[in-house]
């Protein structure tokens, strides 16, 4: 068995060592631009370049080392539709995402962002506390990551809400679905957490009109994809005060350009796409298990529905 591996950062050696441990019968072929690869059975990639399409079009399955697959689906039918695309379902990312979002929610609820600004200005001024019953947290996207975030927030006693494309239920969470449910979901959400997959239907889903449906003084936490939000609209609503503050881990262009106006807005907190990092060993274990299942003709976890985009 041969596996074609591509890492944009060039750090392939640790992945090779882990595959040797968890899938010892496999030979690893490193993809290099301009070099002809030997025929491979499987490919393991994150955000492959277009020049890699010829090799990807001949494998049995493509494994993506992340939960999102938009960077692969952008190639459309240039990537034959009969080739399965399999994403990571968790591999240690869910708990990281829950940590990040819980921290951001509590930071806004306890007004630590405002106290940080006061401290920089040398001010000592206790602020009125938010009322928990008025601090509803709504999660856009109730997949593996969104569900884990809601479960992590449950012990704090916030009113919890969740929105998904199709109807879902989760104990202790008020759920909404579809286009009809989105409006009601947004109007009752004080803290909006975006954990949607990026698809043609969800691109720009948070434009000015939808963000304006959030209550005055709402908060935004985006840990999904930058393209879910219309950035100029978000900036304008933050400056107007309709959005009290935003914590953003993802952006349309990454790294975020130095001249981007988000850097100058103190009420926008920026982190460099670190809300949930891929844990290599856990990822290799999951991929190795799915390759063994594929070889045995068994169903695998994380199989992408290209029609849905996730």
mmCIF file of N, CA, C and O in Angstrom, residues 114-198:
data_model
loop_
_atom_site.group_PDB
_atom_site.id
_atom_site.type_symbol
_atom_site.label_atom_id
_atom_site.label_comp_id
_atom_site.label_asym_id
_atom_site.label_seq_id
_atom_site.Cartn_x
_atom_site.Cartn_y
_atom_site.Cartn_z
ATOM 1 N N UNK A 114 -13.394 44.247 28.828
ATOM 2 C CA UNK A 114 -13.474 45.650 29.234
ATOM 3 C C UNK A 114 -12.502 45.957 30.371
ATOM 4 O O UNK A 114 -11.901 47.037 30.420
ATOM 5 N N UNK A 115 -12.334 44.998 31.268
ATOM 6 C CA UNK A 115 -11.366 45.213 32.351
ATOM 7 C C UNK A 115 -9.934 45.251 31.818
ATOM 8 O O UNK A 115 -9.086 45.988 32.340
ATOM 9 N N UNK A 116 -9.673 44.465 30.761
ATOM 10 C CA UNK A 116 -8.349 44.511 30.144
ATOM 11 C C UNK A 116 -8.071 45.907 29.576
ATOM 12 O O UNK A 116 -6.961 46.455 29.739
ATOM 13 N N UNK A 117 -9.066 46.481 28.926
ATOM 14 C CA UNK A 117 -8.907 47.830 28.360
ATOM 15 C C UNK A 117 -8.731 48.856 29.474
ATOM 16 O O UNK A 117 -7.911 49.780 29.357
ATOM 17 N N UNK A 118 -9.492 48.701 30.560
ATOM 18 C CA UNK A 118 -9.348 49.619 31.697
ATOM 19 C C UNK A 118 -7.944 49.526 32.297
ATOM 20 O O UNK A 118 -7.329 50.549 32.640
ATOM 21 N N UNK A 119 -7.445 48.311 32.436
ATOM 22 C CA UNK A 119 -6.124 48.136 33.036
ATOM 23 C C UNK A 119 -5.045 48.805 32.200
ATOM 24 O O UNK A 119 -4.119 49.437 32.744
ATOM 25 N N UNK A 120 -5.154 48.698 30.871
ATOM 26 C CA UNK A 120 -4.169 49.347 29.996
ATOM 27 C C UNK A 120 -4.220 50.862 30.140
ATOM 28 O O UNK A 120 -3.215 51.551 29.936
ATOM 29 N N UNK A 121 -5.423 51.359 30.481
ATOM 30 C CA UNK A 121 -5.578 52.810 30.657
ATOM 31 C C UNK A 121 -5.359 53.256 32.096
ATOM 32 O O UNK A 121 -5.522 54.437 32.409
ATOM 33 N N UNK A 122 -5.016 52.311 32.979
ATOM 34 C CA UNK A 122 -4.778 52.652 34.376
ATOM 35 C C UNK A 122 -6.045 53.024 35.130
ATOM 36 O O UNK A 122 -6.004 53.855 36.049
ATOM 37 N N UNK A 123 -7.170 52.397 34.770
ATOM 38 C CA UNK A 123 -8.456 52.705 35.403
ATOM 39 C C UNK A 123 -8.895 51.572 36.324
ATOM 40 O O UNK A 123 -8.707 50.397 36.020
ATOM 41 N N UNK A 124 -9.498 51.974 37.467
ATOM 42 C CA UNK A 124 -10.074 51.019 38.420
ATOM 43 C C UNK A 124 -11.554 51.362 38.510
ATOM 44 O O UNK A 124 -11.940 52.334 39.147
ATOM 45 N N UNK A 125 -12.402 50.533 37.828
ATOM 46 C CA UNK A 125 -13.824 50.869 37.770
ATOM 47 C C UNK A 125 -14.657 49.603 37.627
ATOM 48 O O UNK A 125 -14.867 49.107 36.521
ATOM 49 N N UNK A 126 -15.135 49.036 38.770
ATOM 50 C CA UNK A 126 -15.999 47.850 38.691
ATOM 51 C C UNK A 126 -17.228 48.125 37.820
ATOM 52 O O UNK A 126 -17.826 49.199 37.884
ATOM 53 N N UNK A 127 -17.588 47.142 36.991
ATOM 54 C CA UNK A 127 -18.703 47.280 36.054
ATOM 55 C C UNK A 127 -19.894 46.426 36.513
ATOM 56 O O UNK A 127 -19.720 45.413 37.181
ATOM 57 N N UNK A 128 -21.106 46.821 36.147
ATOM 58 C CA UNK A 128 -22.274 46.000 36.473
ATOM 59 C C UNK A 128 -22.149 44.622 35.814
ATOM 60 O O UNK A 128 -21.654 44.501 34.697
ATOM 61 N N UNK A 129 -22.588 43.617 36.523
ATOM 62 C CA UNK A 129 -22.505 42.265 35.980
ATOM 63 C C UNK A 129 -23.630 42.002 34.987
ATOM 64 O O UNK A 129 -24.734 42.519 35.121
ATOM 65 N N UNK A 130 -23.315 41.180 33.970
ATOM 66 C CA UNK A 130 -24.362 40.705 33.077
ATOM 67 C C UNK A 130 -25.245 39.704 33.828
ATOM 68 O O UNK A 130 -24.780 38.999 34.728
ATOM 69 N N UNK A 131 -26.508 39.637 33.463
ATOM 70 C CA UNK A 131 -27.406 38.633 34.018
ATOM 71 C C UNK A 131 -27.365 37.398 33.134
ATOM 72 O O UNK A 131 -27.561 37.484 31.913
ATOM 73 N N UNK A 132 -27.133 36.255 33.753
ATOM 74 C CA UNK A 132 -26.943 35.028 32.983
ATOM 75 C C UNK A 132 -28.159 34.696 32.123
ATOM 76 O O UNK A 132 -28.027 34.225 30.987
ATOM 77 N N UNK A 133 -29.363 34.955 32.666
ATOM 78 C CA UNK A 133 -30.569 34.615 31.905
ATOM 79 C C UNK A 133 -30.703 35.467 30.639
ATOM 80 O O UNK A 133 -31.445 35.112 29.715
ATOM 81 N N UNK A 134 -29.989 36.598 30.586
ATOM 82 C CA UNK A 134 -30.018 37.462 29.401
ATOM 83 C C UNK A 134 -28.834 37.209 28.477
ATOM 84 O O UNK A 134 -28.666 37.907 27.477
ATOM 85 N N UNK A 135 -28.007 36.226 28.818
ATOM 86 C CA UNK A 135 -26.756 36.007 28.081
ATOM 87 C C UNK A 135 -26.826 34.680 27.318
ATOM 88 O O UNK A 135 -26.021 33.781 27.523
ATOM 89 N N UNK A 136 -27.793 34.587 26.427
ATOM 90 C CA UNK A 136 -27.981 33.352 25.659
ATOM 91 C C UNK A 136 -26.825 33.146 24.689
ATOM 92 O O UNK A 136 -26.318 34.093 24.081
ATOM 93 N N UNK A 137 -26.413 31.900 24.552
ATOM 94 C CA UNK A 137 -25.325 31.537 23.642
ATOM 95 C C UNK A 137 -25.902 30.644 22.559
ATOM 96 O O UNK A 137 -26.509 29.609 22.842
ATOM 97 N N UNK A 138 -25.735 31.066 21.308
ATOM 98 C CA UNK A 138 -26.242 30.297 20.180
ATOM 99 C C UNK A 138 -25.116 29.800 19.300
ATOM 100 O O UNK A 138 -24.225 30.571 18.935
ATOM 101 N N UNK A 139 -25.129 28.523 18.977
ATOM 102 C CA UNK A 139 -24.092 27.915 18.142
ATOM 103 C C UNK A 139 -24.669 27.616 16.763
ATOM 104 O O UNK A 139 -25.634 26.861 16.630
ATOM 105 N N UNK A 140 -24.075 28.217 15.753
ATOM 106 C CA UNK A 140 -24.415 27.936 14.356
ATOM 107 C C UNK A 140 -23.641 26.703 13.908
ATOM 108 O O UNK A 140 -22.416 26.741 13.800
ATOM 109 N N UNK A 141 -24.349 25.610 13.691
ATOM 110 C CA UNK A 141 -23.677 24.384 13.290
ATOM 111 C C UNK A 141 -23.618 23.397 14.445
ATOM 112 O O UNK A 141 -22.904 23.634 15.411
ATOM 113 N N UNK A 142 -24.375 22.315 14.337
ATOM 114 C CA UNK A 142 -24.451 21.346 15.424
ATOM 115 C C UNK A 142 -23.865 19.995 15.008
ATOM 116 O O UNK A 142 -24.438 18.941 15.248
ATOM 117 N N UNK A 143 -22.691 20.064 14.387
ATOM 118 C CA UNK A 143 -21.963 18.837 14.077
ATOM 119 C C UNK A 143 -21.198 18.368 15.304
ATOM 120 O O UNK A 143 -21.528 18.707 16.441
ATOM 121 N N UNK A 144 -20.144 17.590 15.090
ATOM 122 C CA UNK A 144 -19.352 17.061 16.203
ATOM 123 C C UNK A 144 -18.781 18.196 17.046
ATOM 124 O O UNK A 144 -18.856 18.180 18.283
ATOM 125 N N UNK A 145 -18.220 19.223 16.395
ATOM 126 C CA UNK A 145 -17.590 20.316 17.137
ATOM 127 C C UNK A 145 -18.627 21.201 17.821
ATOM 128 O O UNK A 145 -18.476 21.568 18.993
ATOM 129 N N UNK A 146 -19.686 21.550 17.102
ATOM 130 C CA UNK A 146 -20.714 22.394 17.684
ATOM 131 C C UNK A 146 -21.391 21.742 18.875
ATOM 132 O O UNK A 146 -21.660 22.389 19.898
ATOM 133 N N UNK A 147 -21.665 20.451 18.762
ATOM 134 C CA UNK A 147 -22.285 19.721 19.862
ATOM 135 C C UNK A 147 -21.368 19.692 21.077
ATOM 136 O O UNK A 147 -21.815 19.886 22.217
ATOM 137 N N UNK A 148 -20.080 19.469 20.842
ATOM 138 C CA UNK A 148 -19.122 19.428 21.970
ATOM 139 C C UNK A 148 -19.029 20.786 22.658
ATOM 140 O O UNK A 148 -18.906 20.872 23.894
ATOM 141 N N UNK A 149 -19.094 21.863 21.905
ATOM 142 C CA UNK A 149 -19.072 23.208 22.488
ATOM 143 C C UNK A 149 -20.301 23.440 23.355
ATOM 144 O O UNK A 149 -20.201 23.947 24.485
ATOM 145 N N UNK A 150 -21.463 23.071 22.861
ATOM 146 C CA UNK A 150 -22.692 23.236 23.643
ATOM 147 C C UNK A 150 -22.643 22.418 24.925
ATOM 148 O O UNK A 150 -23.068 22.879 25.992
ATOM 149 N N UNK A 151 -22.113 21.214 24.842
ATOM 150 C CA UNK A 151 -21.988 20.373 26.041
ATOM 151 C C UNK A 151 -21.036 20.993 27.054
ATOM 152 O O UNK A 151 -21.277 20.922 28.268
ATOM 153 N N UNK A 152 -19.967 21.625 26.565
ATOM 154 C CA UNK A 152 -19.010 22.253 27.472
ATOM 155 C C UNK A 152 -19.604 23.468 28.168
ATOM 156 O O UNK A 152 -19.271 23.764 29.328
ATOM 157 N N UNK A 153 -20.498 24.183 27.487
ATOM 158 C CA UNK A 153 -21.097 25.393 28.059
ATOM 159 C C UNK A 153 -22.236 25.082 29.024
ATOM 160 O O UNK A 153 -22.599 25.919 29.857
ATOM 161 N N UNK A 154 -22.808 23.882 28.920
ATOM 162 C CA UNK A 154 -23.995 23.544 29.703
ATOM 163 C C UNK A 154 -23.834 23.759 31.210
ATOM 164 O O UNK A 154 -24.747 24.299 31.861
ATOM 165 N N UNK A 155 -22.716 23.383 31.839
ATOM 166 C CA UNK A 155 -22.620 23.528 33.293
ATOM 167 C C UNK A 155 -22.660 24.974 33.798
ATOM 168 O O UNK A 155 -22.917 25.201 34.987
ATOM 169 N N UNK A 156 -22.435 25.949 32.922
ATOM 170 C CA UNK A 156 -22.392 27.343 33.368
ATOM 171 C C UNK A 156 -23.776 27.975 33.477
ATOM 172 O O UNK A 156 -23.922 29.072 34.022
ATOM 173 N N UNK A 157 -24.786 27.313 32.954
ATOM 174 C CA UNK A 157 -26.153 27.786 33.141
ATOM 175 C C UNK A 157 -26.629 28.841 32.181
ATOM 176 O O UNK A 157 -27.679 29.458 32.410
ATOM 177 N N UNK A 158 -25.922 29.075 31.080
ATOM 178 C CA UNK A 158 -26.402 30.016 30.077
ATOM 179 C C UNK A 158 -27.577 29.398 29.316
ATOM 180 O O UNK A 158 -27.599 28.180 29.094
ATOM 181 N N UNK A 159 -28.541 30.197 28.879
ATOM 182 C CA UNK A 159 -29.533 29.663 27.931
ATOM 183 C C UNK A 159 -28.817 29.292 26.632
ATOM 184 O O UNK A 159 -28.123 30.114 26.045
ATOM 185 N N UNK A 160 -28.960 28.038 26.208
ATOM 186 C CA UNK A 160 -28.226 27.548 25.043
ATOM 187 C C UNK A 160 -29.161 27.317 23.870
ATOM 188 O O UNK A 160 -30.272 26.815 24.026
ATOM 189 N N UNK A 161 -28.670 27.693 22.686
ATOM 190 C CA UNK A 161 -29.446 27.575 21.459
ATOM 191 C C UNK A 161 -28.536 26.987 20.377
ATOM 192 O O UNK A 161 -27.320 27.204 20.379
ATOM 193 N N UNK A 162 -29.118 26.253 19.471
ATOM 194 C CA UNK A 162 -28.342 25.677 18.384
ATOM 195 C C UNK A 162 -29.116 25.737 17.083
ATOM 196 O O UNK A 162 -30.341 25.574 17.063
ATOM 197 N N UNK A 163 -28.405 25.997 15.996
ATOM 198 C CA UNK A 163 -29.038 26.026 14.659
ATOM 199 C C UNK A 163 -28.292 25.071 13.747
ATOM 200 O O UNK A 163 -27.051 24.992 13.761
ATOM 201 N N UNK A 164 -29.039 24.337 12.940
ATOM 202 C CA UNK A 164 -28.455 23.411 11.976
ATOM 203 C C UNK A 164 -29.294 23.421 10.700
ATOM 204 O O UNK A 164 -30.418 23.928 10.688
ATOM 205 N N UNK A 165 -28.731 22.860 9.650
ATOM 206 C CA UNK A 165 -29.432 22.844 8.365
ATOM 207 C C UNK A 165 -30.715 22.030 8.463
ATOM 208 O O UNK A 165 -31.770 22.424 7.957
ATOM 209 N N UNK A 166 -30.612 20.870 9.106
ATOM 210 C CA UNK A 166 -31.784 20.023 9.333
ATOM 211 C C UNK A 166 -32.015 19.880 10.831
ATOM 212 O O UNK A 166 -31.125 20.161 11.632
ATOM 213 N N UNK A 167 -33.195 19.458 11.206
ATOM 214 C CA UNK A 167 -33.567 19.392 12.608
ATOM 215 C C UNK A 167 -32.688 18.451 13.427
ATOM 216 O O UNK A 167 -32.398 17.332 13.012
ATOM 217 N N UNK A 168 -32.248 18.921 14.580
ATOM 218 C CA UNK A 168 -31.479 18.113 15.527
ATOM 219 C C UNK A 168 -31.982 18.426 16.929
ATOM 220 O O UNK A 168 -32.617 19.456 17.164
ATOM 221 N N UNK A 169 -31.678 17.542 17.856
ATOM 222 C CA UNK A 169 -32.051 17.787 19.239
ATOM 223 C C UNK A 169 -30.866 17.494 20.147
ATOM 224 O O UNK A 169 -30.053 16.607 19.851
ATOM 225 N N UNK A 170 -30.764 18.254 21.211
ATOM 226 C CA UNK A 170 -29.695 18.075 22.194
ATOM 227 C C UNK A 170 -30.245 18.491 23.546
ATOM 228 O O UNK A 170 -30.822 19.575 23.670
ATOM 229 N N UNK A 171 -30.104 17.639 24.528
ATOM 230 C CA UNK A 171 -30.662 17.892 25.846
ATOM 231 C C UNK A 171 -30.200 19.235 26.401
ATOM 232 O O UNK A 171 -29.017 19.537 26.409
ATOM 233 N N UNK A 172 -31.159 20.047 26.842
ATOM 234 C CA UNK A 172 -30.842 21.339 27.439
ATOM 235 C C UNK A 172 -30.583 22.461 26.454
ATOM 236 O O UNK A 172 -30.224 23.565 26.853
ATOM 237 N N UNK A 173 -30.772 22.184 25.161
ATOM 238 C CA UNK A 173 -30.493 23.180 24.124
ATOM 239 C C UNK A 173 -31.764 23.429 23.315
ATOM 240 O O UNK A 173 -32.410 22.476 22.853
ATOM 241 N N UNK A 174 -32.123 24.702 23.134
ATOM 242 C CA UNK A 174 -33.249 25.054 22.270
ATOM 243 C C UNK A 174 -32.734 25.054 20.835
ATOM 244 O O UNK A 174 -31.804 25.797 20.503
ATOM 245 N N UNK A 175 -33.327 24.223 19.998
ATOM 246 C CA UNK A 175 -32.779 24.045 18.652
ATOM 247 C C UNK A 175 -33.689 24.624 17.578
ATOM 248 O O UNK A 175 -34.909 24.682 17.720
ATOM 249 N N UNK A 176 -33.047 25.040 16.495
ATOM 250 C CA UNK A 176 -33.715 25.626 15.336
ATOM 251 C C UNK A 176 -33.076 25.024 14.091
ATOM 252 O O UNK A 176 -31.933 24.573 14.133
ATOM 253 N N UNK A 177 -33.792 25.062 12.983
ATOM 254 C CA UNK A 177 -33.183 24.541 11.760
ATOM 255 C C UNK A 177 -33.796 25.203 10.530
ATOM 256 O O UNK A 177 -34.898 25.755 10.576
ATOM 257 N N UNK A 178 -33.040 25.119 9.452
ATOM 258 C CA UNK A 178 -33.493 25.619 8.166
ATOM 259 C C UNK A 178 -33.563 27.126 8.082
ATOM 260 O O UNK A 178 -33.326 27.845 9.064
ATOM 261 N N UNK A 179 -33.886 27.607 6.894
ATOM 262 C CA UNK A 179 -33.969 29.055 6.663
ATOM 263 C C UNK A 179 -35.008 29.712 7.554
ATOM 264 O O UNK A 179 -34.805 30.818 8.068
ATOM 265 N N UNK A 180 -36.123 29.037 7.768
ATOM 266 C CA UNK A 180 -37.183 29.621 8.591
ATOM 267 C C UNK A 180 -36.756 29.766 10.041
ATOM 268 O O UNK A 180 -37.136 30.730 10.718
ATOM 269 N N UNK A 181 -35.961 28.818 10.522
ATOM 270 C CA UNK A 181 -35.543 28.865 11.921
ATOM 271 C C UNK A 181 -34.390 29.808 12.196
ATOM 272 O O UNK A 181 -34.162 30.204 13.353
ATOM 273 N N UNK A 182 -33.655 30.206 11.144
ATOM 274 C CA UNK A 182 -32.472 31.038 11.352
ATOM 275 C C UNK A 182 -32.830 32.406 11.917
ATOM 276 O O UNK A 182 -32.164 32.913 12.825
ATOM 277 N N UNK A 183 -33.885 32.999 11.399
ATOM 278 C CA UNK A 183 -34.281 34.333 11.855
ATOM 279 C C UNK A 183 -34.595 34.327 13.350
ATOM 280 O O UNK A 183 -34.093 35.168 14.105
ATOM 281 N N UNK A 184 -35.401 33.371 13.809
ATOM 282 C CA UNK A 184 -35.759 33.280 15.220
ATOM 283 C C UNK A 184 -34.530 32.988 16.077
ATOM 284 O O UNK A 184 -34.373 33.539 17.166
ATOM 285 N N UNK A 185 -33.669 32.112 15.567
ATOM 286 C CA UNK A 185 -32.433 31.778 16.280
ATOM 287 C C UNK A 185 -31.588 33.027 16.520
ATOM 288 O O UNK A 185 -31.127 33.287 17.634
ATOM 289 N N UNK A 186 -31.381 33.819 15.473
ATOM 290 C CA UNK A 186 -30.521 34.993 15.591
ATOM 291 C C UNK A 186 -31.117 36.038 16.529
ATOM 292 O O UNK A 186 -30.398 36.636 17.340
ATOM 293 N N UNK A 187 -32.408 36.273 16.441
ATOM 294 C CA UNK A 187 -33.033 37.333 17.241
ATOM 295 C C UNK A 187 -32.977 37.042 18.739
ATOM 296 O O UNK A 187 -33.051 37.979 19.544
ATOM 297 N N UNK A 188 -32.796 35.790 19.110
ATOM 298 C CA UNK A 188 -32.733 35.463 20.527
ATOM 299 C C UNK A 188 -31.352 35.099 21.028
ATOM 300 O O UNK A 188 -31.214 34.590 22.144
ATOM 301 N N UNK A 189 -30.312 35.352 20.226
ATOM 302 C CA UNK A 189 -28.951 34.941 20.571
ATOM 303 C C UNK A 189 -28.097 36.144 20.951
ATOM 304 O O UNK A 189 -27.891 37.049 20.145
ATOM 305 N N UNK A 190 -27.604 36.154 22.177
ATOM 306 C CA UNK A 190 -26.743 37.253 22.645
ATOM 307 C C UNK A 190 -25.279 37.029 22.255
ATOM 308 O O UNK A 190 -24.554 37.976 21.949
ATOM 309 N N UNK A 191 -24.838 35.780 22.301
ATOM 310 C CA UNK A 191 -23.472 35.444 21.892
ATOM 311 C C UNK A 191 -23.567 34.430 20.764
ATOM 312 O O UNK A 191 -24.047 33.313 20.956
ATOM 313 N N UNK A 192 -23.124 34.817 19.579
ATOM 314 C CA UNK A 192 -23.200 33.945 18.413
ATOM 315 C C UNK A 192 -21.858 33.265 18.190
ATOM 316 O O UNK A 192 -20.829 33.919 18.042
ATOM 317 N N UNK A 193 -21.878 31.934 18.160
ATOM 318 C CA UNK A 193 -20.685 31.141 17.896
ATOM 319 C C UNK A 193 -20.863 30.462 16.547
ATOM 320 O O UNK A 193 -21.823 29.709 16.347
ATOM 321 N N UNK A 194 -19.956 30.718 15.611
ATOM 322 C CA UNK A 194 -20.065 30.118 14.278
ATOM 323 C C UNK A 194 -19.164 28.895 14.177
ATOM 324 O O UNK A 194 -17.941 28.986 14.325
ATOM 325 N N UNK A 195 -19.808 27.740 13.932
ATOM 326 C CA UNK A 195 -19.085 26.484 13.735
ATOM 327 C C UNK A 195 -19.631 25.750 12.512
ATOM 328 O O UNK A 195 -19.671 24.526 12.483
ATOM 329 N N UNK A 196 -20.048 26.497 11.519
ATOM 330 C CA UNK A 196 -20.610 25.916 10.298
ATOM 331 C C UNK A 196 -19.519 25.403 9.364
ATOM 332 O O UNK A 196 -18.422 25.959 9.315
ATOM 333 N N UNK A 197 -19.833 24.382 8.577
ATOM 334 C CA UNK A 197 -18.958 24.073 7.445
ATOM 335 C C UNK A 197 -19.123 25.162 6.397
ATOM 336 O O UNK A 197 -20.187 25.792 6.304
ATOM 337 N N UNK A 198 -18.085 25.399 5.608
ATOM 338 C CA UNK A 198 -18.182 26.411 4.556
ATOM 339 C C UNK A 198 -18.657 25.749 3.276
ATOM 340 O O UNK A 198 -17.991 24.886 2.705
#
